[in-house]
CSV table of C-alpha atoms in Angstrom, one decimal:
chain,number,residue,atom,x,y,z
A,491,UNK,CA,23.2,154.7,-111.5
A,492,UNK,CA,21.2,156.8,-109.0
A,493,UNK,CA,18.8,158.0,-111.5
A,494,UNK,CA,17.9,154.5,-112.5
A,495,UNK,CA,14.3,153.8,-111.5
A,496,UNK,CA,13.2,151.0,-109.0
A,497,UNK,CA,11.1,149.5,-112.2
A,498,UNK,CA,13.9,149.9,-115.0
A,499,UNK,CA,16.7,148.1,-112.1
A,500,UNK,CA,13.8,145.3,-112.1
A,501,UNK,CA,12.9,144.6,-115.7
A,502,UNK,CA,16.3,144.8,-117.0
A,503,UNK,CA,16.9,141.5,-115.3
A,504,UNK,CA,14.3,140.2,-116.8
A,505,UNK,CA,14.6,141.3,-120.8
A,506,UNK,CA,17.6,143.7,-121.4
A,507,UNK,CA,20.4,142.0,-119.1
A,508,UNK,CA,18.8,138.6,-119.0
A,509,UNK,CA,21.4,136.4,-117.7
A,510,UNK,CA,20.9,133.0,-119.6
A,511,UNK,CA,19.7,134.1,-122.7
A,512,UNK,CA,21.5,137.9,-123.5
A,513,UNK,CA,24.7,137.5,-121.1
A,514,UNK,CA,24.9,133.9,-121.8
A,515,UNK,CA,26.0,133.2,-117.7
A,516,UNK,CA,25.9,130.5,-115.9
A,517,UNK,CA,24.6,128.4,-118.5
A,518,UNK,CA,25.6,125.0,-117.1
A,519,UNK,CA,22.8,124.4,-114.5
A,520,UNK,CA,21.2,125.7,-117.2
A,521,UNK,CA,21.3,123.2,-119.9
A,522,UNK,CA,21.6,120.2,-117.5
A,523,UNK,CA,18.4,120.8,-115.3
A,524,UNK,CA,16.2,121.9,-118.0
A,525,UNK,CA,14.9,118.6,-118.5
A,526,UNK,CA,11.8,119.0,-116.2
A,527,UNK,CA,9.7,121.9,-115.9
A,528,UNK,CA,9.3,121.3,-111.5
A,529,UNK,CA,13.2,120.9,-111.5
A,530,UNK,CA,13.7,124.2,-113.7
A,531,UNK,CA,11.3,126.0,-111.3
A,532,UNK,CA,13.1,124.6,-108.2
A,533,UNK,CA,16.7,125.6,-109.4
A,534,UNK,CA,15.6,128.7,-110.4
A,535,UNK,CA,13.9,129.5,-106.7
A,536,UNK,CA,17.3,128.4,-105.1
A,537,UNK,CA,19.5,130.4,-107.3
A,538,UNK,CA,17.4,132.9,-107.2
A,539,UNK,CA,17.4,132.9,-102.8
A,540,UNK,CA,21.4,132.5,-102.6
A,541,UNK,CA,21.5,135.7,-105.3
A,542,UNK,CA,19.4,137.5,-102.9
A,543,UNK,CA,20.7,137.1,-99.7
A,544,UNK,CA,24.5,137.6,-101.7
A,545,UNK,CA,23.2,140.6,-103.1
A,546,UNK,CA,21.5,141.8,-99.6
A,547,UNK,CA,24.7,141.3,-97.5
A,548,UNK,CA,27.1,142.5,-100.1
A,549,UNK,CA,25.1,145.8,-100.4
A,550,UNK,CA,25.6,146.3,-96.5
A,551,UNK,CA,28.8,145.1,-96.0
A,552,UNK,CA,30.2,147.1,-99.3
A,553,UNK,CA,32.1,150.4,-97.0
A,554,UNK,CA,33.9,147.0,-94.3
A,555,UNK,CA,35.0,144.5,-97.0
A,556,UNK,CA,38.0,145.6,-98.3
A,557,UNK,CA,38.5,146.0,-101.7
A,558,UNK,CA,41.8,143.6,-102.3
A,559,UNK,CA,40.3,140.8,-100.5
A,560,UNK,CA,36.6,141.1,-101.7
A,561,UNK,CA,36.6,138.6,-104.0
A,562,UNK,CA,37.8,135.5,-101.7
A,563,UNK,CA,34.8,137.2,-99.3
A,564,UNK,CA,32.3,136.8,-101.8
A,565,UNK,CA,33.2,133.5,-102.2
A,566,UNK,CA,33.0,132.6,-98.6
A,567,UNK,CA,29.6,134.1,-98.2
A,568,UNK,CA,28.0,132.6,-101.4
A,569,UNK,CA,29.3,129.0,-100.5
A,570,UNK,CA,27.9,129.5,-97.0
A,571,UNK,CA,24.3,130.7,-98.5
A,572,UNK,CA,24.3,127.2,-101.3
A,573,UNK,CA,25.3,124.8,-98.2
A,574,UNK,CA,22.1,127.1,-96.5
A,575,UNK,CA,19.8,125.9,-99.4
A,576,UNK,CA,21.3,122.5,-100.0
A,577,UNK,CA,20.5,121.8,-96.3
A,578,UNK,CA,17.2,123.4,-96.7
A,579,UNK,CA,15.8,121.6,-99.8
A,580,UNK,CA,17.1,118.0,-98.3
A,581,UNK,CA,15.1,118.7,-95.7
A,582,UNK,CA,11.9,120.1,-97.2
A,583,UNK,CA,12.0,119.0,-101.1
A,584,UNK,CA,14.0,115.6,-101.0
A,585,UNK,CA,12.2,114.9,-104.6
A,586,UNK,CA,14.1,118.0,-105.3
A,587,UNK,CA,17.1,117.3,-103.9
A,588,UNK,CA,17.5,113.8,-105.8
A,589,UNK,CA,16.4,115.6,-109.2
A,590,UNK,CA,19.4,118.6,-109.0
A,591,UNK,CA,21.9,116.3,-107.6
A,592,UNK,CA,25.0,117.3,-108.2
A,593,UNK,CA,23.9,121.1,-109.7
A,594,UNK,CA,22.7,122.2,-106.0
A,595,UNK,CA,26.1,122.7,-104.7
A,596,UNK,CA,27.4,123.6,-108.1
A,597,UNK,CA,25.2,127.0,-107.7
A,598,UNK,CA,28.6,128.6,-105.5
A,599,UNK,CA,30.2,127.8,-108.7
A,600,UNK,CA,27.5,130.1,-110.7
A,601,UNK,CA,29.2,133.4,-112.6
A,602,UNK,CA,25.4,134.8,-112.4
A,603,UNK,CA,26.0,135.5,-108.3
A,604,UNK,CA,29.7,136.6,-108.4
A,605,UNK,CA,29.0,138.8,-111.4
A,606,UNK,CA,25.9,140.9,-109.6
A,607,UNK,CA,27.9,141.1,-106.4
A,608,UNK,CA,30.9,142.4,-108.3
A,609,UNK,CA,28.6,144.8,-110.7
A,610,UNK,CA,25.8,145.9,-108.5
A,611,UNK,CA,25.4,145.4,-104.8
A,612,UNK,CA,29.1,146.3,-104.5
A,613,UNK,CA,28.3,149.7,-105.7
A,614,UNK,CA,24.5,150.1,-104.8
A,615,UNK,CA,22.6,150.8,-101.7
A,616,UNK,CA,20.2,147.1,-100.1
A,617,UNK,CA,17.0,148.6,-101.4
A,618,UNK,CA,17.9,149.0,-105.0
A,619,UNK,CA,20.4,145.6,-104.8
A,620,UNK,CA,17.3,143.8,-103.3
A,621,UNK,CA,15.4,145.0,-106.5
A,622,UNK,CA,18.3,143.8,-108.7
A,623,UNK,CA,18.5,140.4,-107.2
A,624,UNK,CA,14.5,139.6,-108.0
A,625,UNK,CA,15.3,140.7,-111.0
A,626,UNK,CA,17.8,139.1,-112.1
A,627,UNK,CA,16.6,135.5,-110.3
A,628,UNK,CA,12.9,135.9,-112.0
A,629,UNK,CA,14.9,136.3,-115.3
A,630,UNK,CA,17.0,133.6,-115.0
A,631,UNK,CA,14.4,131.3,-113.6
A,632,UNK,CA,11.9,132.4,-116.7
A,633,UNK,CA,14.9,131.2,-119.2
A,634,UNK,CA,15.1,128.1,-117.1
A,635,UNK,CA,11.8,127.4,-117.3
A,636,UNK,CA,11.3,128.3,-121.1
A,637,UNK,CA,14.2,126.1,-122.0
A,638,UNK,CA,12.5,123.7,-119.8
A,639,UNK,CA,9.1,123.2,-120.9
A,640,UNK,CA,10.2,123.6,-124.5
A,641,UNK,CA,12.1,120.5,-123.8
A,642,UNK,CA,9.6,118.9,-121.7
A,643,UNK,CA,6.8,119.4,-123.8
A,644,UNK,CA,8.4,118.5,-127.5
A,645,UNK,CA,10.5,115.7,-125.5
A,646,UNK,CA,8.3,113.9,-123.3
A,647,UNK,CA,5.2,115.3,-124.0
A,648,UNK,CA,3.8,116.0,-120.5
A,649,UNK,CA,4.4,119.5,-118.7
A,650,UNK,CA,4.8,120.0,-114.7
A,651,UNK,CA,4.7,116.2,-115.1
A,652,UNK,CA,0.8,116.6,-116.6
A,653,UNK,CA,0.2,114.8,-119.8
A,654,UNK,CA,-0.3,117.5,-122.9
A,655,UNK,CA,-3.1,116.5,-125.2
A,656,UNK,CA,-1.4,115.5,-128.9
A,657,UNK,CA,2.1,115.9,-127.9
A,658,UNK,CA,1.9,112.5,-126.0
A,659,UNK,CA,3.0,110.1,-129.3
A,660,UNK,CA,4.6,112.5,-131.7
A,661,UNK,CA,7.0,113.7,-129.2
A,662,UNK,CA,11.1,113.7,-129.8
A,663,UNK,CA,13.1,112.2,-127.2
A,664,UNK,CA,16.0,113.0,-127.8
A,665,UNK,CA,14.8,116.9,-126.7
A,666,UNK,CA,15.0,115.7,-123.3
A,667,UNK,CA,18.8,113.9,-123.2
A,668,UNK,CA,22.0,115.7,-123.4
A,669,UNK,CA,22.2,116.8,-127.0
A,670,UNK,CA,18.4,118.1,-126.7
A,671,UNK,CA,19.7,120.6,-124.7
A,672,UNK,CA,22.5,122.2,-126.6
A,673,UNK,CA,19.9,122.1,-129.7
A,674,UNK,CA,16.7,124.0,-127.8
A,675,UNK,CA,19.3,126.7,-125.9
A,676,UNK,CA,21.1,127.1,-129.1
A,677,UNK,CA,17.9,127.9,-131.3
A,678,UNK,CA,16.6,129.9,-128.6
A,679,UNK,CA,19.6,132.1,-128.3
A,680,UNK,CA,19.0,132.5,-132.6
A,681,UNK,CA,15.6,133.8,-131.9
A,682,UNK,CA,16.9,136.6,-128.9
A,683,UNK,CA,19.2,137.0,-132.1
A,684,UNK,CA,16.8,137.8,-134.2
A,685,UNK,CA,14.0,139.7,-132.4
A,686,UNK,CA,17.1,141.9,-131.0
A,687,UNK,CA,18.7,142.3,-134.7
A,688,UNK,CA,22.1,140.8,-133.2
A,689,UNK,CA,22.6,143.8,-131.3
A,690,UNK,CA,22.1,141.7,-127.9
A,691,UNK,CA,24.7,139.3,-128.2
A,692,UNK,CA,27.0,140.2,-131.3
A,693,UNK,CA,28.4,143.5,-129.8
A,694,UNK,CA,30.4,141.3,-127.3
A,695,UNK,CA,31.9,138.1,-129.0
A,696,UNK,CA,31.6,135.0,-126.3
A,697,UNK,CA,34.4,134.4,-125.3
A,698,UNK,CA,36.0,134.9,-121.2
A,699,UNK,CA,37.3,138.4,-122.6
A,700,UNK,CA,34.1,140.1,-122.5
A,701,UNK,CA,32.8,137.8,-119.8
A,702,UNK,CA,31.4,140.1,-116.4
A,703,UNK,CA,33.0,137.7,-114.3
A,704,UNK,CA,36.4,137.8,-116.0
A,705,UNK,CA,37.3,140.3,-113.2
A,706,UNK,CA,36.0,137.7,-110.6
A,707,UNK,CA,37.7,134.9,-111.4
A,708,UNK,CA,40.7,136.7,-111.7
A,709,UNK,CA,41.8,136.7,-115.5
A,710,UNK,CA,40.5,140.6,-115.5
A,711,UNK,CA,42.1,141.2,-112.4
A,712,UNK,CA,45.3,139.7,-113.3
A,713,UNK,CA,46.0,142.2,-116.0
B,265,UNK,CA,43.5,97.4,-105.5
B,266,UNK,CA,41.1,96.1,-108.0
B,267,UNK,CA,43.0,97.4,-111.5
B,268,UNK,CA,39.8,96.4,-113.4
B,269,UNK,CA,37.5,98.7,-111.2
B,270,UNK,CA,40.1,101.5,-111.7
B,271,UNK,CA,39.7,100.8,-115.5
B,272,UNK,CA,35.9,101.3,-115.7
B,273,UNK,CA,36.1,104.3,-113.1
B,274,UNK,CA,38.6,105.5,-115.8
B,275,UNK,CA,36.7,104.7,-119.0
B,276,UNK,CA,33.6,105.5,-117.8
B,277,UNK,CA,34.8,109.5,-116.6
B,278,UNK,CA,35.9,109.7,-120.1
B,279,UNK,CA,33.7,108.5,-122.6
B,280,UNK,CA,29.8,107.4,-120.8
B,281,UNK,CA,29.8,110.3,-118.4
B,282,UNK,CA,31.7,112.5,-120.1
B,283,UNK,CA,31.6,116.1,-118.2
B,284,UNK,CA,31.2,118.0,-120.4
B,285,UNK,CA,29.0,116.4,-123.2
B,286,UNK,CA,26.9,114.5,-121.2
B,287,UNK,CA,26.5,115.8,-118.0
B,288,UNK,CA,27.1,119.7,-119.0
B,289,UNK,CA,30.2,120.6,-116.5
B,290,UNK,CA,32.8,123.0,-117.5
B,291,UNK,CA,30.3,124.6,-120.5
B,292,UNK,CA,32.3,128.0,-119.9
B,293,UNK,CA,35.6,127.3,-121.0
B,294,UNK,CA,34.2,124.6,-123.7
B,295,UNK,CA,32.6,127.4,-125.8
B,296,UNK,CA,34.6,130.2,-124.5
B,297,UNK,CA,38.4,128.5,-124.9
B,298,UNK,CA,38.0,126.0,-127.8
B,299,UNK,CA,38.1,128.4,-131.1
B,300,UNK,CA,41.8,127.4,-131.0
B,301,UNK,CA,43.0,124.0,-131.0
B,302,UNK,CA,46.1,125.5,-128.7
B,303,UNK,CA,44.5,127.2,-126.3
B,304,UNK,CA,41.7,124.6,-126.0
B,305,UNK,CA,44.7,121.7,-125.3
B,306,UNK,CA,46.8,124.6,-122.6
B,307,UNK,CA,43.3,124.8,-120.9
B,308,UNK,CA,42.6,120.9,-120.7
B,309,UNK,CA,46.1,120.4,-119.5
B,310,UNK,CA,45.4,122.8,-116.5
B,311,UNK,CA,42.2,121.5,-116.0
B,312,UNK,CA,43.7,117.6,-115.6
B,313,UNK,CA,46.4,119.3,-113.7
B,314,UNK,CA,43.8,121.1,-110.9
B,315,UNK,CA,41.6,118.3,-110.9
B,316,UNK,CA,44.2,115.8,-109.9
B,317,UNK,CA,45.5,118.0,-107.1
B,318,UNK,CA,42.1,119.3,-105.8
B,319,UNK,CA,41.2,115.8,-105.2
B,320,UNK,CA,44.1,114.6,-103.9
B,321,UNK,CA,43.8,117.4,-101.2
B,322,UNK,CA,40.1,117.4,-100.6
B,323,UNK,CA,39.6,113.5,-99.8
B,324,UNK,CA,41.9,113.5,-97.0
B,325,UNK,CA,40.0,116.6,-96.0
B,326,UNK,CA,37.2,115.1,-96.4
B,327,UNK,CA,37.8,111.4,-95.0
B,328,UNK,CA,39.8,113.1,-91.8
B,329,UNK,CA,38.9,116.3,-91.0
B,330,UNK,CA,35.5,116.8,-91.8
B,331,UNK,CA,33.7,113.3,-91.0
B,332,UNK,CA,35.1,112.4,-88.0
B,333,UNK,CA,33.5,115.9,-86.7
B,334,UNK,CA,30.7,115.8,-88.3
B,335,UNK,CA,31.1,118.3,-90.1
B,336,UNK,CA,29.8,117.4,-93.6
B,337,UNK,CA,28.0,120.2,-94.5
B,338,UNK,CA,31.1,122.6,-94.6
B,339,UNK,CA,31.8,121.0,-97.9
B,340,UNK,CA,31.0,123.4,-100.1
B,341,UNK,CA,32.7,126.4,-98.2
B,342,UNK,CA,35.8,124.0,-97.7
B,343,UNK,CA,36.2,122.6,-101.0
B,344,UNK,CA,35.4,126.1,-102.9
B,345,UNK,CA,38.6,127.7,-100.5
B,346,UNK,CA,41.0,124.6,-101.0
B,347,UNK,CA,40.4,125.1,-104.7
B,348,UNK,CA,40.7,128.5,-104.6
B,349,UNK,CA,43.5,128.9,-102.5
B,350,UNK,CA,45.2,125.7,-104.3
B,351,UNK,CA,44.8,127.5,-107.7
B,352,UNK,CA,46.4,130.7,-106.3
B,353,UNK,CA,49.4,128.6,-105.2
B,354,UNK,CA,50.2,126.4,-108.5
B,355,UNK,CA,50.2,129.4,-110.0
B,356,UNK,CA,53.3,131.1,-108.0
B,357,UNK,CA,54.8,128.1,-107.3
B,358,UNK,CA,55.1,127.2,-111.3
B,359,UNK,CA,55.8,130.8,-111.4
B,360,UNK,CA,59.0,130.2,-109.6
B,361,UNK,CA,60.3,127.3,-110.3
B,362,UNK,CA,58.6,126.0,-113.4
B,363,UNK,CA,58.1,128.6,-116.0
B,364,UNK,CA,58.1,126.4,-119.1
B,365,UNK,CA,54.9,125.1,-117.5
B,366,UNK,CA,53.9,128.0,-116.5
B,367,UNK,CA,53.8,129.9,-119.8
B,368,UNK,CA,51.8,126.7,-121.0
B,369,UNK,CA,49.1,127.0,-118.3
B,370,UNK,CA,49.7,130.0,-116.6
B,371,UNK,CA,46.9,132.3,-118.6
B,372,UNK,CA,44.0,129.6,-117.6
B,373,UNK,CA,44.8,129.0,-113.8
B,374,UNK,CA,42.7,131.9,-112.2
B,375,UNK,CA,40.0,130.2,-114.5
B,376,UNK,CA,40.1,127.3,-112.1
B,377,UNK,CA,38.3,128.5,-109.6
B,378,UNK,CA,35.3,129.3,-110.8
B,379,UNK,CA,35.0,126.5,-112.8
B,380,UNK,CA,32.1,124.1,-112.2
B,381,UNK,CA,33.4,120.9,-113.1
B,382,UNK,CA,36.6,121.3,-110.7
B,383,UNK,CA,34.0,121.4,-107.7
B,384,UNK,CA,32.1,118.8,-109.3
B,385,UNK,CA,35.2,116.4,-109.2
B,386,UNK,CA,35.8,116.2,-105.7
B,387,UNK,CA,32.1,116.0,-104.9
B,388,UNK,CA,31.5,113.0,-106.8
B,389,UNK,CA,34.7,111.9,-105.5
B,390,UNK,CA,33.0,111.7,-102.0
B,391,UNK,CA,29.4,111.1,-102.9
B,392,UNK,CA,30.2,107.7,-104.7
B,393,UNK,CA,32.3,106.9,-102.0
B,394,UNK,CA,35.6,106.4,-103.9
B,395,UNK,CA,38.8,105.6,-102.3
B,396,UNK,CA,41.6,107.6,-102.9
B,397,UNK,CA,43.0,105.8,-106.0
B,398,UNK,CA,39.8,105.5,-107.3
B,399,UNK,CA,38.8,109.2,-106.5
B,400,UNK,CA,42.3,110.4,-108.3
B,401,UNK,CA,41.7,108.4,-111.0
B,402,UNK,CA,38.1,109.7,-111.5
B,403,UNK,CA,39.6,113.2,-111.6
B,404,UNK,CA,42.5,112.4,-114.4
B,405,UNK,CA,39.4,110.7,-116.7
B,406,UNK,CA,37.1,113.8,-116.2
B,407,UNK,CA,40.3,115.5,-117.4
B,408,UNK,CA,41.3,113.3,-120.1
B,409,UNK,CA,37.5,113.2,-121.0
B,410,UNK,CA,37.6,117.0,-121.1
B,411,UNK,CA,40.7,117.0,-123.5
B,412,UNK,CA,38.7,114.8,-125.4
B,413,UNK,CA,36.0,117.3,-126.0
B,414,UNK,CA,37.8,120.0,-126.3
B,415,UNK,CA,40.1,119.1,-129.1
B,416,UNK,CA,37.2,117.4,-131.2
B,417,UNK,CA,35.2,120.4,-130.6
B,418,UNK,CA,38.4,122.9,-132.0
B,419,UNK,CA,38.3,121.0,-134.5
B,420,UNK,CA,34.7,121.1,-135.3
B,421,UNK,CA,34.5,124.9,-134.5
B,422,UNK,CA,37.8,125.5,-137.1
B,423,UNK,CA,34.9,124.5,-139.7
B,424,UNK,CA,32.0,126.1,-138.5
B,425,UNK,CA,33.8,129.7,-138.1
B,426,UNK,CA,33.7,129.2,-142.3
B,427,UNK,CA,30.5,128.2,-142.9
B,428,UNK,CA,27.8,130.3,-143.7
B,429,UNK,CA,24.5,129.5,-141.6
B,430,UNK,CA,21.5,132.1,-141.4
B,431,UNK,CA,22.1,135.4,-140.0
B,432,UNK,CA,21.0,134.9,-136.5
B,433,UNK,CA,22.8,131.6,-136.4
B,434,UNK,CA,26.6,133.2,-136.6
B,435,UNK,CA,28.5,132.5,-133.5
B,436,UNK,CA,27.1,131.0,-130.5
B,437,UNK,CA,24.0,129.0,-131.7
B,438,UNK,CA,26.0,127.6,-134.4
B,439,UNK,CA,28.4,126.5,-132.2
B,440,UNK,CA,26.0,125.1,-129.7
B,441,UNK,CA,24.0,123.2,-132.7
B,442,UNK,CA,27.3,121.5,-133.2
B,443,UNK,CA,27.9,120.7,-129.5
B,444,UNK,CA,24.3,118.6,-129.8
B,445,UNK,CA,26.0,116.7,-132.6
B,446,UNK,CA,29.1,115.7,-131.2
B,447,UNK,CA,27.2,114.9,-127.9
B,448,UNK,CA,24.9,112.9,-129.9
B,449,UNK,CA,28.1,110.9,-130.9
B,450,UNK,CA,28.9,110.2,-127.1
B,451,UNK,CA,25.8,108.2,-126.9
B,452,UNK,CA,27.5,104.9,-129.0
B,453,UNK,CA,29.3,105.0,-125.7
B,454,UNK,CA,26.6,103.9,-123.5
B,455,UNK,CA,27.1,100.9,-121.5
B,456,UNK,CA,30.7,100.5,-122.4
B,457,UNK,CA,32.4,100.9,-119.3
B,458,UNK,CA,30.0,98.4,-117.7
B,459,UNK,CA,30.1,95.6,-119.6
B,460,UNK,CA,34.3,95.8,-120.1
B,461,UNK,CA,35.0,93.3,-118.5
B,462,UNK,CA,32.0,90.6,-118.8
C-alpha cells in the first residue's frame, strides 16, 4: 500500500476502481438522479464532500476507534456529515434540495462511503485517504454525470438545461423516466465490458458475496 | 380512520410508486438477491418485516421526541441507529425464540441496515405527514410492492440466465435491460391509486 503513488491512489478512483461503473456501488442515487445533468453534478459534489470528511476523520481516528465497534462509528459519523450537507444545500441550493428529495439523506445509506472507510482510510495515513476520497468522488460524480447527460441529451434534448441544436424534436422520452435509466446504465456498463474485455466486472459475479461492503453491513462479518 | 385513504396509500406504495421500479430504492438487493425465486421471496419477507417495525418505532420518535425539541435535523443520525440497532435485535430475539422464522430470514437481516429503501420508508413516512396507521400502512405496501418486483423479476432473470445475448451483455446489463422492461410495465399503473375511488 505504502508504495502506491499519490497519482496511481487518485486515478484509480477515477478508471480502474470506478465505483458506479466497475464496482457497480451505490447505484441507486445513481439511476434515480441521473435525469438532469445540474442534479447529477450536485449529487455528485455532496457525495463526494460527506466521502471526504468520512474518509479525513476515519484516517485520524483509525489507532482510538476500536475495531469491534467501528462499524456502528462509521455509521454515526457519516449520518452526522449527510444531515451537515442536507442542512447546507437547503440553505444555499434550495432548487437543489427540491430536485434530490428524498436521495440527499439517502447518501448515509451509500455502500460507496462505508466501503472506502472500511478499505482505505481505516488502514491509510489523512494525506493519502484525502487523495482517495477526490478520487473516488470525481469518479463517481463523472459516472453520474455521463449517465446523466446521456439521458438528458437523447431524452429531453437540452443539456445543463441549454437547448442542444437537432436533438430538440427527435429526442426519446422515455430516456429520461424510470425505465430510461436501467436501459442507459445497463448499455453503459456493456461498453466498460467491452473496452475492458470482461475482465472489469466478470471476475467478481454481482451479487452481495463479492460486494466490498458485505463486511460492512455485516453479512461478511457474520461469518 | 378514513379506510379509503388507507387503500390508496396502500395501492399507490405498491403499484404507481413502486420502490423499486419507479423510484429506484432497494436496487442492491433487487439485482443482487433475485437470481432465485427463494431467496428473492426470504428477502422481501424481511424487508416487509423491518419496514413495518422501523416505522412503527421511528414515528413516535419522531412525533414525540424529536419535534417537540426541535430537534428535526437529528433524523438521519436517529433513524439510521434505530434501524440499525432494531435490525441487530430481531435478529437475536428470532434467534431465541423463533427459529423457524429465523432460518427463513435470518441470512438477509444484517442486510437491513444498509439498505436504502428501509431509511426511505420512515422518511416519507414523516415528510408526507402520515399518521401512524397511514405511515405503517405505507411501509407494508413498499414491502408488498417490493415482493412484487422481486418475484416477477426471479422470474424474468430464471430466463435471461439461458439466453444467449452478445458477449459483453452476459450478466448485469442483461439483467438491467430487463429491469427497464418490467418497469416500463409499471407505467399502465399511473393514476390508478388516484382515481380508485371517483
Amino acid at each position: 500500500m505504502n508504495k502506491m503513488s499519490k497519482l496511481s491512489i487518485f486515478t484509480k478512483g477515477i478508471v480502474k476502481e470506478n465505483p458506479v461503473l466497475v464496482l457497480i456501488l451505490g447505484i441507486c442515487p445513481v439511476l434515480a438522479v441521473s435525469t438532469q445533468a445540474t442534479n447529477a453534478v450536485g449529487l455528485g459534489l455532496a457525495t463526494t464532500f460527506v466521502l471526504l470528511g468520512a474518509n479525513i476523520v476515519i484516517s485520524l481516528l483509525r489507532n482510538v476507534i476500536p475495531t469491534k465497534v467501528r462499524i456502528p462509528c462509521y455509521i454515526v459519523l457519516i449520518s452526522g456529515l449527510v444531515a451537515l450537507v442536507q442542512m447546507i444545500v437547503e440553505a444555499y441550493a434550495f432548487e437543489l434540495h427540491l430536485a434530490l428529495g428524498i436521495f440527499l439523506p439517502l447518501i448515509a445509506c451509500n455502500c460507496v462511503i462505508f466501503a472506502r472507510a472500511e478499505i482505505f482510510a481505516n488502514k491509510n495515513t489523512v494525506g493519502n485517504s484525502i487523495i482517495d476520497a477526490l478520487g473516488i468522488g470525481l469518479g463517481f460524480t463523472l459516472a453520474i454525470l455521463a449517465i446523466a447527460s446521456i439521458r438528458e441529451a437523447f431524452g429531453a434534448g437540452t443539456l445543463f438545461g441549454f437547448d442542444l441544436p437537432g436533438l430538440s424534436y427527435v429526442n426519446i422520452p422515455i430516456l429520461t423516466l424510470a425505465p430510461g435509466g436501467f436501459i442507459v446504465f445497463g448499455c453503459l456498463i456493456a461498453l466498460v465490458n467491452k473496452i475492458s474485455k470482461g475482465t472489469a466486472i466478470k471476475k467478481k459475479e454481482f451479487g452481495c458475496d463479492n460486494c466490498p461492503s458485505a463486511l460492512v453491513c455485516g453479512k461478511g462479518g457474520a461469518k | 380512520m378514513d379506510f379509503q385513504a388507507l387503500v390508496v396509500i396502500m395501492m399507490s406504495a405498491v403499484l404507481v410508486n413502486n420502490y423499486v421500479l419507479r423510484q429506484f430504492l432497494g436496487i442492491c438487493p433487487f439485482l443482487g438477491v433475485s437470481k432465485e425465486l427463494k431467496n428473492s421471496v426470504g428477502m422481501s419477507l424481511a424487508i416487509i418485516f423491518v419496514m413495518m417495525l422501523a416505522s412503527a418505532v421511528t414515528w413516535p420518535i419522531q412525533r414525540f421526541l424529536l419535534d417537540p425539541h426541535g430537534m428535526g435535523f437529528m433524523q438521519i443520525v436517529v433513524f439510521i441507529l434505530i434501524i440499525a440497532v432494531l435490525v441487530q435485535f430481531i435478529e437475536i430475539v428470532l434467534k431465541r425464540y423463533v427459529p423457524a422464522l429465523y432460518k427463513a430470514l435470518g441470512v438477509f437481516l444484517p442486510l437491513m441496515t444498509t439498505n436504502c429503501a428501509i431509511l426511505a420508508v420512515v422518511i416519507v413516512n414523516i415528510n408526507e405527514g402520515f399518521t401512524f396507521i397511514e405511515a405503517l400502512t405505507n411501509a407494508f405496501g413498499a414491502g408488498l410492492g417490493f415482493l412484487l418486483a422481486m418475484v416477477m423479476f426471479s422470474g424474468i432473470r430464471a430466463y435471461t440466465e439461458n439466453a444467449d445475448p452478445p458477449e459483453s451483455f452476459k450478466g448485469l446489463p442483461m439483467a438491467l435491460i430487463s429491469a427497464a422492461i418490467l418497469s416500463m410495465s409499471f407505467f399502465g399503473f399511473t393514476g390508478v391509486a388516484e382515481n380508485l375511488f371517483s
